[in-house]
PDB file of C-alpha atoms in Angstrom:
ATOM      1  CA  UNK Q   1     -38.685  48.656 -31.589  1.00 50.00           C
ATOM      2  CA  UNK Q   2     -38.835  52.288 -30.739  1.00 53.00           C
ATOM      3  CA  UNK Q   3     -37.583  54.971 -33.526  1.00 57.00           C
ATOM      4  CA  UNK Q   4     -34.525  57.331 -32.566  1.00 58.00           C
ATOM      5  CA  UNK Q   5     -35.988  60.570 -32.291  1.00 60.00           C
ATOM      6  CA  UNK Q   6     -36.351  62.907 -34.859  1.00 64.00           C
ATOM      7  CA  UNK Q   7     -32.736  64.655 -35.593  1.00 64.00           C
ATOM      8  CA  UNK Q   8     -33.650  68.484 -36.752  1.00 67.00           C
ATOM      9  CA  UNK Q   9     -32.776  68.526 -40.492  1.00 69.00           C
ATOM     10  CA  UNK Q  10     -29.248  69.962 -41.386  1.00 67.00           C
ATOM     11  CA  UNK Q  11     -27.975  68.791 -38.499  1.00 67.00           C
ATOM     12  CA  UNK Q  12     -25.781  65.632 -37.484  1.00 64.00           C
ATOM     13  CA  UNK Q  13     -27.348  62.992 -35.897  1.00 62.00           C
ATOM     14  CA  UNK Q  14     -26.164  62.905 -32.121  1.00 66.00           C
ATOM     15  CA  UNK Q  15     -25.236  59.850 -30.790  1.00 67.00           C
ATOM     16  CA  UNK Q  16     -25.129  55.653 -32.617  1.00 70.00           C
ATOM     17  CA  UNK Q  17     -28.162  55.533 -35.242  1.00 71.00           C
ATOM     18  CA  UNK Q  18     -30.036  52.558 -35.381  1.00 70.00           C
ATOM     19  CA  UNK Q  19     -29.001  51.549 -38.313  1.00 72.00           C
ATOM     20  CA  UNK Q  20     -24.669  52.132 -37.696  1.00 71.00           C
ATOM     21  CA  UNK Q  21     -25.264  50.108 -34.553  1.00 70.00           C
ATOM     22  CA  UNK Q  22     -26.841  47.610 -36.590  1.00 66.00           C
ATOM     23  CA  UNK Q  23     -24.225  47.059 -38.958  1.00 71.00           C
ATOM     24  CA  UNK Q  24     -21.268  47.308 -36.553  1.00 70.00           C
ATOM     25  CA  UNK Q  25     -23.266  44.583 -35.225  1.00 64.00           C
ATOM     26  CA  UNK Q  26     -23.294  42.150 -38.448  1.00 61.00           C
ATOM     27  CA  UNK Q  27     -19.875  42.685 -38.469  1.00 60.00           C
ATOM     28  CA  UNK Q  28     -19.226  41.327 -35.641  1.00 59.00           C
ATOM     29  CA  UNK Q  29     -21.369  38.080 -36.421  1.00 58.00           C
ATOM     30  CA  UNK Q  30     -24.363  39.388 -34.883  1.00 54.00           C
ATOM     31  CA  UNK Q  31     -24.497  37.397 -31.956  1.00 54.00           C
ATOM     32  CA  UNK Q  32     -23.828  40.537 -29.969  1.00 50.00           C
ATOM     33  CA  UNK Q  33     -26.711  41.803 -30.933  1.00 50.00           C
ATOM     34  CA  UNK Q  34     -29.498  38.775 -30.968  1.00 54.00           C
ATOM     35  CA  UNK Q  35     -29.975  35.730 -28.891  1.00 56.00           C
ATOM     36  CA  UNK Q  36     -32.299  33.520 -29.888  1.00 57.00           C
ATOM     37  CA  UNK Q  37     -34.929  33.286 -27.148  1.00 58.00           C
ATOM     38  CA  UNK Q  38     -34.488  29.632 -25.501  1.00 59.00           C
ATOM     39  CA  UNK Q  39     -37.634  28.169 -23.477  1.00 58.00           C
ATOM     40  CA  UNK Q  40     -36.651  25.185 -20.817  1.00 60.00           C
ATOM     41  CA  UNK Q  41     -38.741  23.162 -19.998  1.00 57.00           C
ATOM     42  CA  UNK Q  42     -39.506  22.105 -16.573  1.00 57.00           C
ATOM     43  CA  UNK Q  43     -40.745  18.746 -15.350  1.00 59.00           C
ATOM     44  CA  UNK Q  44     -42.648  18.768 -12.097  1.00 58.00           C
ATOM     45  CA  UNK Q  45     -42.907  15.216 -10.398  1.00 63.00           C
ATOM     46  CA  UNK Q  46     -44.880  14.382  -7.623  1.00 60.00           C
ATOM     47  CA  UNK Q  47     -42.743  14.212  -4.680  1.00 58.00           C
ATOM     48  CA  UNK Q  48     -40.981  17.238  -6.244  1.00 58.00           C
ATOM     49  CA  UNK Q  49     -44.323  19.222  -6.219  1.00 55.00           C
ATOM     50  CA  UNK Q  50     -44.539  18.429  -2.525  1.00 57.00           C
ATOM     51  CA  UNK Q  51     -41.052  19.975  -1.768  1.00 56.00           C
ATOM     52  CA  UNK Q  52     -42.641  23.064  -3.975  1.00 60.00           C
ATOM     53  CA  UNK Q  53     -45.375  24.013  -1.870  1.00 71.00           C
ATOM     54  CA  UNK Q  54     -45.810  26.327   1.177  1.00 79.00           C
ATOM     55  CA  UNK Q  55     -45.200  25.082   4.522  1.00 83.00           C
ATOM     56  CA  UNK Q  56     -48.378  24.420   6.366  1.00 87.00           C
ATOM     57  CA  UNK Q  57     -49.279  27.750   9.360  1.00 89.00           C
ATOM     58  CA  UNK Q  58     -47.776  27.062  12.938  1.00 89.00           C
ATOM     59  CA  UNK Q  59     -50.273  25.710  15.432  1.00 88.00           C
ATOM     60  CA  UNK Q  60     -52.488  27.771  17.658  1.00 87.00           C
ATOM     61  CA  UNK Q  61     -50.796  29.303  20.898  1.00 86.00           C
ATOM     62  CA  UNK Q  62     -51.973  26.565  23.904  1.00 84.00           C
ATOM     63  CA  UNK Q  63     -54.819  27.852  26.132  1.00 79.00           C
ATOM     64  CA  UNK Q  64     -53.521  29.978  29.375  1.00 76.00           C
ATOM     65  CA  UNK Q  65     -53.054  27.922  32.538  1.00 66.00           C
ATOM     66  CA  UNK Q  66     -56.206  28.099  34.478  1.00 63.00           C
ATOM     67  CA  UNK Q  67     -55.591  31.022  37.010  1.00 68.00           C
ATOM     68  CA  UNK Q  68     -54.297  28.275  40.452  1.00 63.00           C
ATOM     69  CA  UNK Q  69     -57.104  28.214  43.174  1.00 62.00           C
ATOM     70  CA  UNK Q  70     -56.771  28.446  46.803  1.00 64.00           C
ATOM     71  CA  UNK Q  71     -55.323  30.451  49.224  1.00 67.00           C
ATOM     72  CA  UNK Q  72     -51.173  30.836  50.153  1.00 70.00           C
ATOM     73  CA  UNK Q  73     -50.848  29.102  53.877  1.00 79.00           C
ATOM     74  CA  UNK Q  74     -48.864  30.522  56.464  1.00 82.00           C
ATOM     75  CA  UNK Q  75     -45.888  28.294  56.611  1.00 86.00           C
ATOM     76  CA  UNK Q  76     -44.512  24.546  55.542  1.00 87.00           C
ATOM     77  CA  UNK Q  77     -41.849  23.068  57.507  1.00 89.00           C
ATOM     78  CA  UNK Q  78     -40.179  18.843  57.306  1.00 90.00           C
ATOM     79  CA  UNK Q  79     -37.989  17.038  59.345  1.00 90.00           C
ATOM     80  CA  UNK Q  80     -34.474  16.837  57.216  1.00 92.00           C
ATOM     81  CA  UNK Q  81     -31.834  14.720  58.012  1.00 91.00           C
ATOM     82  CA  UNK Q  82     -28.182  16.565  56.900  1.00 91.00           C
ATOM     83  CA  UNK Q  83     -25.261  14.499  57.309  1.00 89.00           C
ATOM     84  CA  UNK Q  84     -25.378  13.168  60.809  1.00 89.00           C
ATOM     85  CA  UNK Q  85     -27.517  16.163  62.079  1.00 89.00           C
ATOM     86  CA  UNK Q  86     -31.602  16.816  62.024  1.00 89.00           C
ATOM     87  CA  UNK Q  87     -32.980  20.179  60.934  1.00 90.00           C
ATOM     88  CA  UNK Q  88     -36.555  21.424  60.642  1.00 90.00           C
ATOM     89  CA  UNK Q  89     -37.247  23.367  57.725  1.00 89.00           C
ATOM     90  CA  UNK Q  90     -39.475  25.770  57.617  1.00 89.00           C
ATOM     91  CA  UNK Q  91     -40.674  27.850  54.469  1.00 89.00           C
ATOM     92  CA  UNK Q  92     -42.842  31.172  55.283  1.00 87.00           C
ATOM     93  CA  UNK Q  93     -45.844  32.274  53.290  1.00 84.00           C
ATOM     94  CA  UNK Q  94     -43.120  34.676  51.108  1.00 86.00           C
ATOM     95  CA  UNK Q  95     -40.766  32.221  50.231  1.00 87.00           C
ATOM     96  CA  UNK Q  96     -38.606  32.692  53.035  1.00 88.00           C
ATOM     97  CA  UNK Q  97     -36.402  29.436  54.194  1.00 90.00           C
ATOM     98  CA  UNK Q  98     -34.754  29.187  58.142  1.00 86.00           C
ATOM     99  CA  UNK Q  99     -35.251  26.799  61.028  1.00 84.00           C
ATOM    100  CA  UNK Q 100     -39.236  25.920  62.079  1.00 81.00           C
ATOM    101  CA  UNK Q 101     -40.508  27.117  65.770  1.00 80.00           C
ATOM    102  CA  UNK Q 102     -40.901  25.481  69.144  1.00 82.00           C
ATOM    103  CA  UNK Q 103     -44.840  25.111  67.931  1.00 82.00           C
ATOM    104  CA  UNK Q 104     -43.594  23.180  64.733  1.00 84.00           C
ATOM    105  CA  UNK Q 105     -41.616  20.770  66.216  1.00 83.00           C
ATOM    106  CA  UNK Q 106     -43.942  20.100  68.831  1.00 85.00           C
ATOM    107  CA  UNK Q 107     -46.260  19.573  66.371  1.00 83.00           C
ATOM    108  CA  UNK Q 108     -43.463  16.973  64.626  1.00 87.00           C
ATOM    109  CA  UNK Q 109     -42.985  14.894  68.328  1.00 86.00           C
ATOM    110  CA  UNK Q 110     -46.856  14.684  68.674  1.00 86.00           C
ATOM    111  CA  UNK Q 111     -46.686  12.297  65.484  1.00 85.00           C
ATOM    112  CA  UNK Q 112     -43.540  10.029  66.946  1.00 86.00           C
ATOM    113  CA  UNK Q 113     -40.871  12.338  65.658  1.00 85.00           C
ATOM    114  CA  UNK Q 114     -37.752  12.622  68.033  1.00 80.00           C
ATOM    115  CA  UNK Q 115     -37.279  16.730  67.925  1.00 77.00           C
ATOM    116  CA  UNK Q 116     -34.993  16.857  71.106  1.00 73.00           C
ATOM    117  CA  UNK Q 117     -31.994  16.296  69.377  1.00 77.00           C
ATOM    118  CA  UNK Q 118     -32.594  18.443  66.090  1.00 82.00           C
ATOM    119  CA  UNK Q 119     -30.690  21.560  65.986  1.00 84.00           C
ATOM    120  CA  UNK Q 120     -31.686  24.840  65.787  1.00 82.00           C
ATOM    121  CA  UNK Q 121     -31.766  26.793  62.496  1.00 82.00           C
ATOM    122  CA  UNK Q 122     -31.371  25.442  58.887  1.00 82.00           C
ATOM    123  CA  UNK Q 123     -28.542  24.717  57.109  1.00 82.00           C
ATOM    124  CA  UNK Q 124     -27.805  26.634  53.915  1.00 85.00           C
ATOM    125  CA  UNK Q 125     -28.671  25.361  50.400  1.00 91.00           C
ATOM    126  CA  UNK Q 126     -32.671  25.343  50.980  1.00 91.00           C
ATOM    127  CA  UNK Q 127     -34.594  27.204  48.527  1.00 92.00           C
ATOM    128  CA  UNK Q 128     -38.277  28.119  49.102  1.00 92.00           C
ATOM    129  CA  UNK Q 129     -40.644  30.315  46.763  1.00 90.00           C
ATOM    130  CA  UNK Q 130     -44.392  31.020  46.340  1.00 88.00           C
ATOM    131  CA  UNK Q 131     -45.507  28.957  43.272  1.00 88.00           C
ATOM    132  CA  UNK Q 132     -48.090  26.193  42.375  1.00 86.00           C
ATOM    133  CA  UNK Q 133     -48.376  23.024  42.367  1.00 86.00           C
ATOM    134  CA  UNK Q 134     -51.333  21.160  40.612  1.00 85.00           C
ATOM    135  CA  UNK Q 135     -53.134  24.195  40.040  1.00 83.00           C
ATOM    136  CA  UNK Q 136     -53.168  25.612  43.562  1.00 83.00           C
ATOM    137  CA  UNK Q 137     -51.516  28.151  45.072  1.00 83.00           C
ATOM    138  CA  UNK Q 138     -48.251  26.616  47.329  1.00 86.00           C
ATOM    139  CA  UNK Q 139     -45.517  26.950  48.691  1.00 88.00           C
ATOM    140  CA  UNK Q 140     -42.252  25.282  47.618  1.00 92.00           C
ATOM    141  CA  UNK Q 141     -39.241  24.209  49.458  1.00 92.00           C
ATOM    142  CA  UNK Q 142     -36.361  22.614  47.723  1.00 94.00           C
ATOM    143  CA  UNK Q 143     -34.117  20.426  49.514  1.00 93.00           C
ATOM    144  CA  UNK Q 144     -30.393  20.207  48.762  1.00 93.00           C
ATOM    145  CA  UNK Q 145     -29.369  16.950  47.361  1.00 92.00           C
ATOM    146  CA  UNK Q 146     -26.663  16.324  50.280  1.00 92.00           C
ATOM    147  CA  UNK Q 147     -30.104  16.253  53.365  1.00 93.00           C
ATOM    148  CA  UNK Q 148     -32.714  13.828  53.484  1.00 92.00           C
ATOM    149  CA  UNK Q 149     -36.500  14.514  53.734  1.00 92.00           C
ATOM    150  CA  UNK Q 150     -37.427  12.491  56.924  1.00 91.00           C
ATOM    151  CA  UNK Q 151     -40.505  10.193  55.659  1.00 88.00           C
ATOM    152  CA  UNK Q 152     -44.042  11.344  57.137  1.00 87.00           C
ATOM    153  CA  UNK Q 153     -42.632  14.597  58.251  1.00 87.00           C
ATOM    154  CA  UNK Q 154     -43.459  17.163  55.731  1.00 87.00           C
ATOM    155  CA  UNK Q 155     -45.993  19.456  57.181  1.00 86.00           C
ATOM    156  CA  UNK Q 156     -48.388  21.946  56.005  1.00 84.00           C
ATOM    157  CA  UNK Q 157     -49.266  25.011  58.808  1.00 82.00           C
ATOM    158  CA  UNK Q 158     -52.562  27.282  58.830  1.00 77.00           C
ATOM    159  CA  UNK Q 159     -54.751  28.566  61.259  1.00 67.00           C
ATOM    160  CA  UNK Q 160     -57.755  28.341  58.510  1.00 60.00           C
ATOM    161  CA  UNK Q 161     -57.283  24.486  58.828  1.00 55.00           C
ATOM    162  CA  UNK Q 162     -58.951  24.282  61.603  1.00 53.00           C
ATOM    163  CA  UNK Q 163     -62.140  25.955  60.947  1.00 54.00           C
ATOM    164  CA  UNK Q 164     -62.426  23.526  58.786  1.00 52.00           C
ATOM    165  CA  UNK Q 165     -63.079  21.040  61.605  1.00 50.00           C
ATOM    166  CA  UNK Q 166     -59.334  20.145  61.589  1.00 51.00           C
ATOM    167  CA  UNK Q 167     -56.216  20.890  63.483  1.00 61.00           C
ATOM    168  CA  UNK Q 168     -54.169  23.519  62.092  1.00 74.00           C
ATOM    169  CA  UNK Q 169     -51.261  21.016  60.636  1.00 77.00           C
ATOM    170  CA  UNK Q 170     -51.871  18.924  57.345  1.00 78.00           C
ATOM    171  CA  UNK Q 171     -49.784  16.537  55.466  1.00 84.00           C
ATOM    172  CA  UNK Q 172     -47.482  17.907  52.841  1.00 88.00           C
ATOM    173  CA  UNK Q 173     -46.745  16.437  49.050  1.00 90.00           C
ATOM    174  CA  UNK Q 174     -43.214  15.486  48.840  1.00 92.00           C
ATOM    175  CA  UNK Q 175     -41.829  14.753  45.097  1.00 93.00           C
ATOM    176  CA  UNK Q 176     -38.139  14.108  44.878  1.00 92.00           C
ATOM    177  CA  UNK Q 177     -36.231  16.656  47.046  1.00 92.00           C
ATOM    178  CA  UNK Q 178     -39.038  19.197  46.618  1.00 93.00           C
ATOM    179  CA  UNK Q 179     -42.271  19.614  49.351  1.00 92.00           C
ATOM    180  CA  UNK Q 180     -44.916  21.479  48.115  1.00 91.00           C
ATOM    181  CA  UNK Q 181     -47.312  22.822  50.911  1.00 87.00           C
ATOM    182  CA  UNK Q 182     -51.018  23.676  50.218  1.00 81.00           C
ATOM    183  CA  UNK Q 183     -54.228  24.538  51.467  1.00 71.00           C
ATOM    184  CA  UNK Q 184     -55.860  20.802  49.915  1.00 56.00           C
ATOM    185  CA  UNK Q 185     -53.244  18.636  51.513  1.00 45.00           C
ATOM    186  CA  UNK Q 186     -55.585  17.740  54.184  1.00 42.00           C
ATOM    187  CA  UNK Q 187     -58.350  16.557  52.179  1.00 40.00           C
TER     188      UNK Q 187
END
Protein backbone atom coordinates (compact mmCIF):
# COMPACT_ATOMS: atom_id res chain seq x y z
CA UNK A 1 0.00 0.00 0.00
CA UNK A 2 1.10 3.46 -0.86
CA UNK A 3 1.79 6.08 2.17
CA UNK A 4 -0.42 9.38 2.30
CA UNK A 5 1.89 11.99 1.53
CA UNK A 6 3.83 13.78 3.82
CA UNK A 7 1.46 16.51 5.73
CA UNK A 8 3.94 19.68 6.49
CA UNK A 9 4.37 19.59 10.31
CA UNK A 10 2.03 21.97 12.34
CA UNK A 11 -0.42 21.60 10.06
CA UNK A 12 -3.76 19.45 9.85
CA UNK A 13 -3.78 16.64 7.84
CA UNK A 14 -6.06 17.36 4.69
CA UNK A 15 -8.34 14.94 3.76
CA UNK A 16 -9.28 10.82 5.53
CA UNK A 17 -5.80 9.44 6.97
CA UNK A 18 -5.11 6.02 6.48
CA UNK A 19 -5.44 5.08 9.59
CA UNK A 20 -9.27 7.09 10.48
CA UNK A 21 -10.43 5.34 7.32
CA UNK A 22 -9.24 2.26 8.72
CA UNK A 23 -10.98 2.32 11.83
CA UNK A 24 -14.28 3.77 10.57
CA UNK A 25 -13.86 0.72 8.65
CA UNK A 26 -13.64 -1.94 11.68
CA UNK A 27 -16.47 -0.34 12.86
CA UNK A 28 -18.41 -1.09 10.42
CA UNK A 29 -17.37 -4.92 10.44
CA UNK A 30 -14.77 -4.48 7.98
CA UNK A 31 -16.26 -6.07 5.18
CA UNK A 32 -16.42 -2.68 3.53
CA UNK A 33 -13.13 -2.52 3.46
CA UNK A 34 -11.69 -6.27 2.56
CA UNK A 35 -12.96 -9.06 0.45
CA UNK A 36 -11.34 -11.99 0.61
CA UNK A 37 -9.97 -12.75 -2.86
CA UNK A 38 -12.13 -15.86 -4.24
CA UNK A 39 -10.49 -18.02 -7.21
CA UNK A 40 -13.22 -20.21 -9.37
CA UNK A 41 -12.32 -22.69 -10.84
CA UNK A 42 -13.10 -23.55 -14.32
CA UNK A 43 -13.53 -26.97 -15.87
CA UNK A 44 -12.88 -27.20 -19.58
CA UNK A 45 -14.40 -30.43 -21.25
CA UNK A 46 -13.83 -31.54 -24.53
CA UNK A 47 -16.71 -30.68 -26.58
CA UNK A 48 -16.74 -27.44 -24.52
CA UNK A 49 -13.12 -26.65 -25.68
CA UNK A 50 -14.38 -27.05 -29.23
CA UNK A 51 -17.18 -24.39 -28.76
CA UNK A 52 -14.02 -22.24 -27.24
CA UNK A 53 -11.95 -21.99 -30.15
CA UNK A 54 -11.75 -19.62 -33.17
CA UNK A 55 -13.78 -20.22 -36.10
CA UNK A 56 -11.78 -21.65 -38.91
CA UNK A 57 -10.81 -18.48 -42.05
CA UNK A 58 -13.51 -18.24 -44.90
CA UNK A 59 -12.56 -20.03 -48.09
CA UNK A 60 -10.61 -18.56 -50.94
CA UNK A 61 -12.62 -16.21 -53.42
CA UNK A 62 -13.47 -18.83 -56.64
CA UNK A 63 -11.23 -18.28 -59.70
CA UNK A 64 -12.69 -15.50 -62.32
CA UNK A 65 -14.81 -16.93 -65.14
CA UNK A 66 -12.58 -17.56 -68.03
CA UNK A 67 -12.94 -14.33 -70.21
CA UNK A 68 -16.11 -16.11 -73.01
CA UNK A 69 -14.52 -16.77 -76.52
CA UNK A 70 -15.89 -16.04 -79.82
CA UNK A 71 -17.26 -13.41 -81.61
CA UNK A 72 -21.10 -11.61 -81.09
CA UNK A 73 -23.17 -12.72 -84.48
CA UNK A 74 -25.26 -10.46 -86.24
CA UNK A 75 -28.70 -11.58 -85.37
CA UNK A 76 -30.85 -14.79 -83.88
CA UNK A 77 -34.34 -15.10 -84.83
CA UNK A 78 -37.19 -18.56 -84.06
CA UNK A 79 -40.39 -19.33 -85.23
CA UNK A 80 -42.89 -18.62 -82.04
CA UNK A 81 -46.20 -19.68 -81.89
CA UNK A 82 -48.45 -16.89 -79.61
CA UNK A 83 -51.86 -17.85 -79.00
CA UNK A 84 -53.33 -18.75 -82.33
CA UNK A 85 -50.82 -16.48 -84.26
CA UNK A 86 -46.97 -17.18 -85.59
CA UNK A 87 -44.26 -14.58 -85.04
CA UNK A 88 -40.58 -14.59 -85.98
CA UNK A 89 -38.38 -13.32 -83.48
CA UNK A 90 -35.55 -11.78 -84.14
CA UNK A 91 -32.78 -10.57 -81.59
CA UNK A 92 -29.99 -8.05 -83.10
CA UNK A 93 -26.33 -8.20 -82.24
CA UNK A 94 -27.22 -5.31 -79.28
CA UNK A 95 -29.86 -6.96 -77.65
CA UNK A 96 -32.51 -5.51 -79.55
CA UNK A 97 -35.93 -7.73 -79.89
CA UNK A 98 -38.73 -7.00 -83.05
CA UNK A 99 -40.03 -9.08 -85.92
CA UNK A 100 -37.14 -11.07 -88.26
CA UNK A 101 -36.78 -9.94 -92.16
CA UNK A 102 -38.07 -11.22 -95.47
CA UNK A 103 -34.32 -12.97 -95.66
CA UNK A 104 -35.06 -14.75 -92.22
CA UNK A 105 -38.10 -16.21 -92.94
CA UNK A 106 -37.11 -17.30 -96.18
CA UNK A 107 -34.45 -18.81 -94.65
CA UNK A 108 -37.26 -20.55 -92.05
CA UNK A 109 -39.57 -21.94 -95.37
CA UNK A 110 -36.32 -23.34 -97.00
CA UNK A 111 -36.27 -25.89 -93.93
CA UNK A 112 -40.29 -26.85 -94.24
CA UNK A 113 -41.45 -23.96 -92.13
CA UNK A 114 -44.87 -22.43 -93.31
CA UNK A 115 -43.86 -18.43 -93.06
CA UNK A 116 -46.86 -17.22 -95.29
CA UNK A 117 -49.15 -16.97 -92.64
CA UNK A 118 -46.84 -15.52 -89.76
CA UNK A 119 -47.43 -11.98 -89.03
CA UNK A 120 -45.37 -9.24 -89.19
CA UNK A 121 -43.58 -7.80 -86.13
CA UNK A 122 -43.24 -9.35 -82.59
CA UNK A 123 -45.42 -9.32 -79.96
CA UNK A 124 -44.40 -7.64 -76.71
CA UNK A 125 -42.95 -9.51 -73.69
CA UNK A 126 -39.60 -10.74 -75.59
CA UNK A 127 -36.48 -9.89 -73.94
CA UNK A 128 -33.10 -10.14 -75.73
CA UNK A 129 -29.51 -9.10 -74.33
CA UNK A 130 -25.82 -9.69 -75.21
CA UNK A 131 -24.56 -12.33 -72.69
CA UNK A 132 -22.93 -15.86 -72.71
CA UNK A 133 -23.75 -18.93 -72.79
CA UNK A 134 -21.21 -21.83 -72.13
CA UNK A 135 -18.40 -19.62 -72.21
CA UNK A 136 -19.01 -17.91 -75.54
CA UNK A 137 -20.09 -14.82 -76.41
CA UNK A 138 -24.22 -14.96 -77.43
CA UNK A 139 -26.96 -13.62 -77.78
CA UNK A 140 -30.07 -14.26 -75.66
CA UNK A 141 -33.69 -14.09 -76.37
CA UNK A 142 -36.22 -14.86 -73.76
CA UNK A 143 -39.53 -16.00 -74.68
CA UNK A 144 -42.65 -15.09 -72.71
CA UNK A 145 -44.22 -17.98 -71.04
CA UNK A 146 -47.76 -17.37 -72.87
CA UNK A 147 -45.72 -18.20 -76.93
CA UNK A 148 -44.28 -21.31 -77.92
CA UNK A 149 -40.78 -21.85 -79.44
CA UNK A 150 -41.66 -23.69 -82.75
CA UNK A 151 -39.32 -26.98 -82.59
CA UNK A 152 -36.27 -26.87 -85.18
CA UNK A 153 -36.76 -23.23 -85.76
CA UNK A 154 -34.36 -21.37 -83.68
CA UNK A 155 -31.80 -19.86 -85.91
CA UNK A 156 -28.46 -18.42 -85.62
CA UNK A 157 -27.53 -15.51 -88.57
CA UNK A 158 -23.85 -14.43 -89.71
CA UNK A 159 -22.25 -13.65 -92.74
CA UNK A 160 -18.79 -15.14 -91.17
CA UNK A 161 -20.62 -18.58 -91.29
CA UNK A 162 -20.10 -18.99 -94.47
CA UNK A 163 -16.50 -18.52 -94.94
CA UNK A 164 -16.39 -21.14 -92.99
CA UNK A 165 -17.56 -23.37 -95.86
CA UNK A 166 -21.17 -23.01 -94.57
CA UNK A 167 -24.28 -21.09 -95.30
CA UNK A 168 -24.75 -18.12 -93.31
CA UNK A 169 -27.71 -19.70 -90.95
CA UNK A 170 -26.83 -22.24 -88.05
CA UNK A 171 -28.89 -24.02 -85.57
CA UNK A 172 -29.62 -22.29 -82.32
CA UNK A 173 -29.56 -23.86 -78.50
CA UNK A 174 -32.94 -23.64 -77.11
CA UNK A 175 -33.22 -24.30 -73.11
CA UNK A 176 -36.64 -23.75 -71.66
CA UNK A 177 -38.15 -20.50 -73.06
CA UNK A 178 -34.67 -19.06 -73.62
CA UNK A 179 -32.54 -19.40 -77.28
CA UNK A 180 -29.17 -18.63 -77.02
CA UNK A 181 -27.48 -17.83 -80.47
CA UNK A 182 -23.69 -18.29 -81.07
CA UNK A 183 -20.96 -18.37 -83.33
CA UNK A 184 -20.29 -22.58 -82.41
CA UNK A 185 -23.85 -23.60 -83.03
CA UNK A 186 -22.94 -24.90 -86.33
CA UNK A 187 -20.26 -27.12 -85.37
Amino acid sequence: MSAEPPTPPGEPPVGPTRRTTLKKGLAVGGAALWAVPAVQALSVTAASAQGTSAPPPPPPPPPPPPKPTGKCISHGFVLVKCGKKYYVAKVESDGRVGGAGNQDRDYLASLGFKTHYVERGCPPGFVGAKTTYQGEIALKLVVPSTCTIVAGSATSYDGSFAANGGGKFAPATVVGNSVFFRQSDDD
